[in-house]
CSV table of C-alpha atoms in Angstrom, one decimal:
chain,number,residue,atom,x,y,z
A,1,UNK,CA,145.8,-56.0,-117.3
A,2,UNK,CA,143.0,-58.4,-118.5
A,3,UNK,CA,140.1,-59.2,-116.4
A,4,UNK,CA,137.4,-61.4,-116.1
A,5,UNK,CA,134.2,-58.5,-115.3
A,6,UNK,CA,131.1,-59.8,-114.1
A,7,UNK,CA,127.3,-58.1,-114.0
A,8,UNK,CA,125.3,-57.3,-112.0
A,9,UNK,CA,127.1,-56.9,-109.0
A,10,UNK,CA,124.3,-57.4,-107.1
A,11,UNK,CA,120.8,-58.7,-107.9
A,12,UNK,CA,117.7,-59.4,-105.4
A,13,UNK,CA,115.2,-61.8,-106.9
A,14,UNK,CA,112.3,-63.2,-105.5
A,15,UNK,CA,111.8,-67.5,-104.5
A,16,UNK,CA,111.1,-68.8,-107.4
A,17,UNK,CA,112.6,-66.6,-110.0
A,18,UNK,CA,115.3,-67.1,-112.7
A,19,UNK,CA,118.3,-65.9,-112.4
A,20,UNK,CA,121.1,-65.1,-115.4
A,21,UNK,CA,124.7,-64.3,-113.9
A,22,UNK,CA,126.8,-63.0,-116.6
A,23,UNK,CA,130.7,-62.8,-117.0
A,24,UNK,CA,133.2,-62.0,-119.7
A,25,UNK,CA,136.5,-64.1,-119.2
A,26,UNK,CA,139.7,-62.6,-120.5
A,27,UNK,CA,140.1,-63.4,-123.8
A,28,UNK,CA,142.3,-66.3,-124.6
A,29,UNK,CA,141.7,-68.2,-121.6
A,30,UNK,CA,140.1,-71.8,-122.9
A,31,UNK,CA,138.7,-73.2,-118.8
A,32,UNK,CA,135.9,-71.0,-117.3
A,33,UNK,CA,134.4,-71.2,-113.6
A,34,UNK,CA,131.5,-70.7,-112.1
A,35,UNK,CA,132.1,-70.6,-107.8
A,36,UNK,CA,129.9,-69.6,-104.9
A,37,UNK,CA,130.4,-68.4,-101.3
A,38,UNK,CA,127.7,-68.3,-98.8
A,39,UNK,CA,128.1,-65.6,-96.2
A,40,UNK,CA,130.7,-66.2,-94.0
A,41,UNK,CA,131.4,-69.6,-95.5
A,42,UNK,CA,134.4,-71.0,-97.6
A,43,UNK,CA,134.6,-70.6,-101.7
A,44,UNK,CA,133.1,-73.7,-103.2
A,45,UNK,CA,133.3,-74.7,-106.8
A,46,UNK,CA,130.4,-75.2,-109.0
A,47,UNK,CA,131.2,-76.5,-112.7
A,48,UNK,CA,134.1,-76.1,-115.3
A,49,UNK,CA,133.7,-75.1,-118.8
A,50,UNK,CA,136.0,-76.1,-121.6
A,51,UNK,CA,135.8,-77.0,-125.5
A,52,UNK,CA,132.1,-75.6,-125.2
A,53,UNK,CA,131.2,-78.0,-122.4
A,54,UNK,CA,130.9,-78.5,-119.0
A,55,UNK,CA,133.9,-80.8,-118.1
A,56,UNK,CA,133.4,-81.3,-114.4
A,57,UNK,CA,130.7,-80.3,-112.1
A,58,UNK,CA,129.9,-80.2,-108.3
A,59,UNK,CA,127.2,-82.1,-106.0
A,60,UNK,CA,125.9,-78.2,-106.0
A,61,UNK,CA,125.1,-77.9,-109.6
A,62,UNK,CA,122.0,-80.0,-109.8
A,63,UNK,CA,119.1,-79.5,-112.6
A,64,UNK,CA,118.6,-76.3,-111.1
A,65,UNK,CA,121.8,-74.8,-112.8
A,66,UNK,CA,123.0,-74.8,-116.2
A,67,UNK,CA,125.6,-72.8,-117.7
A,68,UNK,CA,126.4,-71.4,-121.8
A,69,UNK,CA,129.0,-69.5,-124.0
A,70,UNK,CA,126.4,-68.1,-126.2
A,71,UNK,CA,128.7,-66.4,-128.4
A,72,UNK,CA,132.1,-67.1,-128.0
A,73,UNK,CA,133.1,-64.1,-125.2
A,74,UNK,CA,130.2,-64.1,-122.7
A,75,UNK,CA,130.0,-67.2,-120.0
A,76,UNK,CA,126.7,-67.4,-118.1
A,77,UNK,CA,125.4,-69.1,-114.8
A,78,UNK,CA,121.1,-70.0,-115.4
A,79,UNK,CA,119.5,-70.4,-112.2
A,80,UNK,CA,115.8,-71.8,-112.0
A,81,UNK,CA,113.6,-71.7,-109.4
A,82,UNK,CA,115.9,-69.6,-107.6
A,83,UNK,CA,115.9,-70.9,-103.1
A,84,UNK,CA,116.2,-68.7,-100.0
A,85,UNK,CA,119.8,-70.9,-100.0
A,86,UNK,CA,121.0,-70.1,-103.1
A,87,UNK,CA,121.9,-66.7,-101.3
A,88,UNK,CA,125.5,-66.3,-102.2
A,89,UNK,CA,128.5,-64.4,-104.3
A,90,UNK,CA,128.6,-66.1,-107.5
A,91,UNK,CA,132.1,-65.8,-108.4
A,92,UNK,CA,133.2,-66.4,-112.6
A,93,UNK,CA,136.7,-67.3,-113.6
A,94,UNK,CA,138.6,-68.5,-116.7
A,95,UNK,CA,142.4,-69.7,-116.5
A,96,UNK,CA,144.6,-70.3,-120.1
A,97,UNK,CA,145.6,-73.6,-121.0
A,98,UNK,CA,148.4,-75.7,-119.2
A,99,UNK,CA,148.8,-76.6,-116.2
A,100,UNK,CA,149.6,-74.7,-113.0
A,101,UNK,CA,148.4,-71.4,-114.9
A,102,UNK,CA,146.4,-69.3,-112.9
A,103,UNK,CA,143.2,-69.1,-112.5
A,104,UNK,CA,141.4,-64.8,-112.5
A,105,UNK,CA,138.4,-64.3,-110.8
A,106,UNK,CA,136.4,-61.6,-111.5
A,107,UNK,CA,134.6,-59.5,-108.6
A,108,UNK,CA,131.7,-61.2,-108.1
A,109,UNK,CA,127.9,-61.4,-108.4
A,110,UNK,CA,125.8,-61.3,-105.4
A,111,UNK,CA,123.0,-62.9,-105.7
A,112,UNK,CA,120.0,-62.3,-102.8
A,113,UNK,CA,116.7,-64.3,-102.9
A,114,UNK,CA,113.8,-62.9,-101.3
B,1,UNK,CA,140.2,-86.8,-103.2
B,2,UNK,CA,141.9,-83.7,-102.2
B,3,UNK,CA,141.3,-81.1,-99.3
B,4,UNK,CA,142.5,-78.2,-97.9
B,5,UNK,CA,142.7,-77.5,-94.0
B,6,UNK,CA,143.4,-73.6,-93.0
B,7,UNK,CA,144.2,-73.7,-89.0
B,8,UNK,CA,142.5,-70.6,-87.6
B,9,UNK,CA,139.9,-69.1,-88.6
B,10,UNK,CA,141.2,-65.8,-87.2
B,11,UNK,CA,144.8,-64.4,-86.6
B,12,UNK,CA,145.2,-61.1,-85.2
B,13,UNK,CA,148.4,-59.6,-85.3
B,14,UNK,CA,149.9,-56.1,-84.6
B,15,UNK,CA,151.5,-53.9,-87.3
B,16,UNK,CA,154.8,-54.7,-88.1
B,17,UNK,CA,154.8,-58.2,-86.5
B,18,UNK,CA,155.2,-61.5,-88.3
B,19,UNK,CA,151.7,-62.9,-90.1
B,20,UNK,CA,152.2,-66.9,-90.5
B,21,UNK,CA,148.5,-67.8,-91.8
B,22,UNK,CA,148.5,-72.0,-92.1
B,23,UNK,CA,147.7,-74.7,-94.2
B,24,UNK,CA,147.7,-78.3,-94.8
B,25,UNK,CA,146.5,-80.3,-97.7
B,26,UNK,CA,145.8,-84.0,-98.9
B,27,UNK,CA,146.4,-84.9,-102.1
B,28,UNK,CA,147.0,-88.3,-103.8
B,29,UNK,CA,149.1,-87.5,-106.3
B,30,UNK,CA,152.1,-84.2,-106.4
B,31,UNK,CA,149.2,-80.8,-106.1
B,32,UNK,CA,149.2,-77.3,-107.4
B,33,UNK,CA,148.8,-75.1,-104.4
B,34,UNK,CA,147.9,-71.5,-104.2
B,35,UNK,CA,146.8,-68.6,-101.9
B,36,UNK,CA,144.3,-65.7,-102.8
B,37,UNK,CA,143.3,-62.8,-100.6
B,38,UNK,CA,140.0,-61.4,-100.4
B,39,UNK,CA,139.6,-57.8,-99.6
B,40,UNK,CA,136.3,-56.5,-98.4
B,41,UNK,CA,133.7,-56.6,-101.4
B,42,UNK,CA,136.1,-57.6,-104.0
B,43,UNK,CA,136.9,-60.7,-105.8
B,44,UNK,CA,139.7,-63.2,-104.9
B,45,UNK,CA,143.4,-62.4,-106.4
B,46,UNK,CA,146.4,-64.8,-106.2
B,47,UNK,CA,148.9,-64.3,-104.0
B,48,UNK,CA,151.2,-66.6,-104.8
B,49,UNK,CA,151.6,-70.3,-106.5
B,50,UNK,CA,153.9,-73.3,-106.2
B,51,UNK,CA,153.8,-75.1,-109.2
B,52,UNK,CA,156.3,-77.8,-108.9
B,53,UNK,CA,159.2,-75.5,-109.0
B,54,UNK,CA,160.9,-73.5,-106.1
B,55,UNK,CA,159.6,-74.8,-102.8
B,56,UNK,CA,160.2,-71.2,-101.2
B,57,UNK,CA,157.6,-69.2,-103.4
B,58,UNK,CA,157.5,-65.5,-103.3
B,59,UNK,CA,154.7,-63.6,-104.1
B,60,UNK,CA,152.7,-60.4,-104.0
B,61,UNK,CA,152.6,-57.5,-101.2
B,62,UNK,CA,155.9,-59.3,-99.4
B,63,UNK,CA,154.1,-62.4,-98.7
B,64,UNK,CA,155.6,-66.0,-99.4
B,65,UNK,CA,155.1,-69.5,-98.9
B,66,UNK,CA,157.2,-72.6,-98.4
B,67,UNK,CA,155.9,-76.2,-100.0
B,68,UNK,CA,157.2,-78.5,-97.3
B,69,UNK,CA,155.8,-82.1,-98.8
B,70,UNK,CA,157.1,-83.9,-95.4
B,71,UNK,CA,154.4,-82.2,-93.5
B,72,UNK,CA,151.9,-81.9,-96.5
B,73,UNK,CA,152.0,-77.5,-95.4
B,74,UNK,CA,151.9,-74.4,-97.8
B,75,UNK,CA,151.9,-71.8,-94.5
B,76,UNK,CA,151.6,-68.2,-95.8
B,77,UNK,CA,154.3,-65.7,-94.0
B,78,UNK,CA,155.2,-62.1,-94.4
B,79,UNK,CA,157.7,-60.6,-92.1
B,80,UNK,CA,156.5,-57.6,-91.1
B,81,UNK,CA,152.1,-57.1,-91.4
B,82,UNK,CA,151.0,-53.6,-92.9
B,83,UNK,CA,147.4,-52.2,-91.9
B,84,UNK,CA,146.6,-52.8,-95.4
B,85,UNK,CA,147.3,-56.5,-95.6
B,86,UNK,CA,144.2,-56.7,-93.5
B,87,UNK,CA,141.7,-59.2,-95.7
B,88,UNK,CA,140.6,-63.0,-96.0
B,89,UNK,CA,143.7,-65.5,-97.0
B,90,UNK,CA,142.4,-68.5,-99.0
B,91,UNK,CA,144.7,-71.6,-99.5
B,92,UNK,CA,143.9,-73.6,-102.4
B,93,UNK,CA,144.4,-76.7,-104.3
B,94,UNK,CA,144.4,-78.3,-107.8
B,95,UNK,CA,144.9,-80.9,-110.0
B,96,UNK,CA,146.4,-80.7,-113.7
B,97,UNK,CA,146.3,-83.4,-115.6
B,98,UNK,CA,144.2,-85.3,-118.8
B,99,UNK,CA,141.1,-85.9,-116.3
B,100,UNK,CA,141.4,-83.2,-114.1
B,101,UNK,CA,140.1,-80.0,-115.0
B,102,UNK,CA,142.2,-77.4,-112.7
B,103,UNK,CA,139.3,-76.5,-110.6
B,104,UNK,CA,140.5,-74.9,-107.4
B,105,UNK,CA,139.2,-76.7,-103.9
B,106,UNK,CA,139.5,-74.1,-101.4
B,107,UNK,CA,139.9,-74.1,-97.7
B,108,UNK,CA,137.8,-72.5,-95.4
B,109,UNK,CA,139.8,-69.0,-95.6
B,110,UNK,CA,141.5,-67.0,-92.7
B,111,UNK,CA,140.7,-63.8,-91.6
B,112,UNK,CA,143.7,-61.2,-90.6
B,113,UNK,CA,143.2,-58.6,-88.4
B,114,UNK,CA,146.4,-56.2,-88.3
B,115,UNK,CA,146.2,-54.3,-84.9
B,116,UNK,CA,147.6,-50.2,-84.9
């Protein structure tokens, strides 16, 4: 079955850094995802991707984040100057057109800042 | 705007016994709704999904969910609870339509403990 897969796993960075989350959605799925959870806390969303743009995006994602398609399969999260708050799993997903389709996450990136 | 309200936190409940995990939502306008289970360390995968169709929905691992639009509840039963459905239950909610993207707004997720 398809999958969205997601790297790294797990990354520690240090305040300050920049970050690069990377995912692969499945492959004919047009809406991609970017969502967090904080420890303990509920899943919150981030931005929305379509048509090579971002089509709707969060209070979260400030100037801080961006996000690209660089070549048409891979789907990244930037993050600059990376906080002690920006702790979290970083979660990617892409759904298929139409509505009420399902939307696949993949596993997850955690992200630690140091 | 929509929302998503789970009612405990927590529900423990002994093998074999009925799980009934709640949830409420607010929504202008007729909603998507959906439920995703966490396990430990792993990503979130859908349960199950009304979609305007069936108000009884049946989904994955025995579990299924009744739209009941009088009382604005998509509560998440399964009959009889299995050690392994032991994870964190998310309700969700979305918009489809020309200005809405799809995103999912999530509530606060339950935990499930299934006693021995």
């Amino acid at each position: 079955e398809p999958e969205v897969t997601q790297t790294p796993s797990h990354q520690v960075t240090q305040m300050g850094q920049e970050v690069i989350l990377r995912c692969v959605p499945i492959s004919n799925h047009l809406y991609f995802y970017w969502y967090r959870q904080i420890l303990g806390q509920k899943v919150e969303f981030l931005v929305s991707f379509y048509n090579n743009e971002i089509s709707e995006k969060s209070e979260i994602f400030d100037d801080q984040f961006s996000v690209e398609r660089p070549d048409g399969s891979n789907f990244t999260l930037k993050i600059r100057s990376t906080k002690l708050e920006d702790s979290a799993m970083y979660f990617c997903a892409s759904r298929p057109d139409g509505p009420g389709n399902t939307i696949y996450f993949g596993e997850g990136s955690w992200l630690t800042v140091v | 705007a929509q929302s998503v309200t789970q009612l405990g936190s927590h529900v423990s409940v002994s093998e074999g016994a009925l799980v009934l995990l709640r949830c409420n939502y607010s929504s202008s306008v007729p909603p998507y709704l959906f439920w995703y289970v966490q396990y430990p360390n792993q990503g979130l995968q859908l349960l199950l999904k009304y979609t305007s169709a069936a108000t009884l929905v049946k989904g994955i691992n025995g579990f299924e969910a009744e739209f009941k639009k009088s009382e604005t509840s998509f509560h998440l039963t399964k009959p009889s609870a299995h050690m392994s459905d032991a994870a964190e239950y998310f309700c969700a909610v979305s918009l489809f339509g020309s200005s809405n993207t799809g995103k999912l707004i999530f509530g606060q997720g339950t935990t499930l403990q299934v006693k021995p």
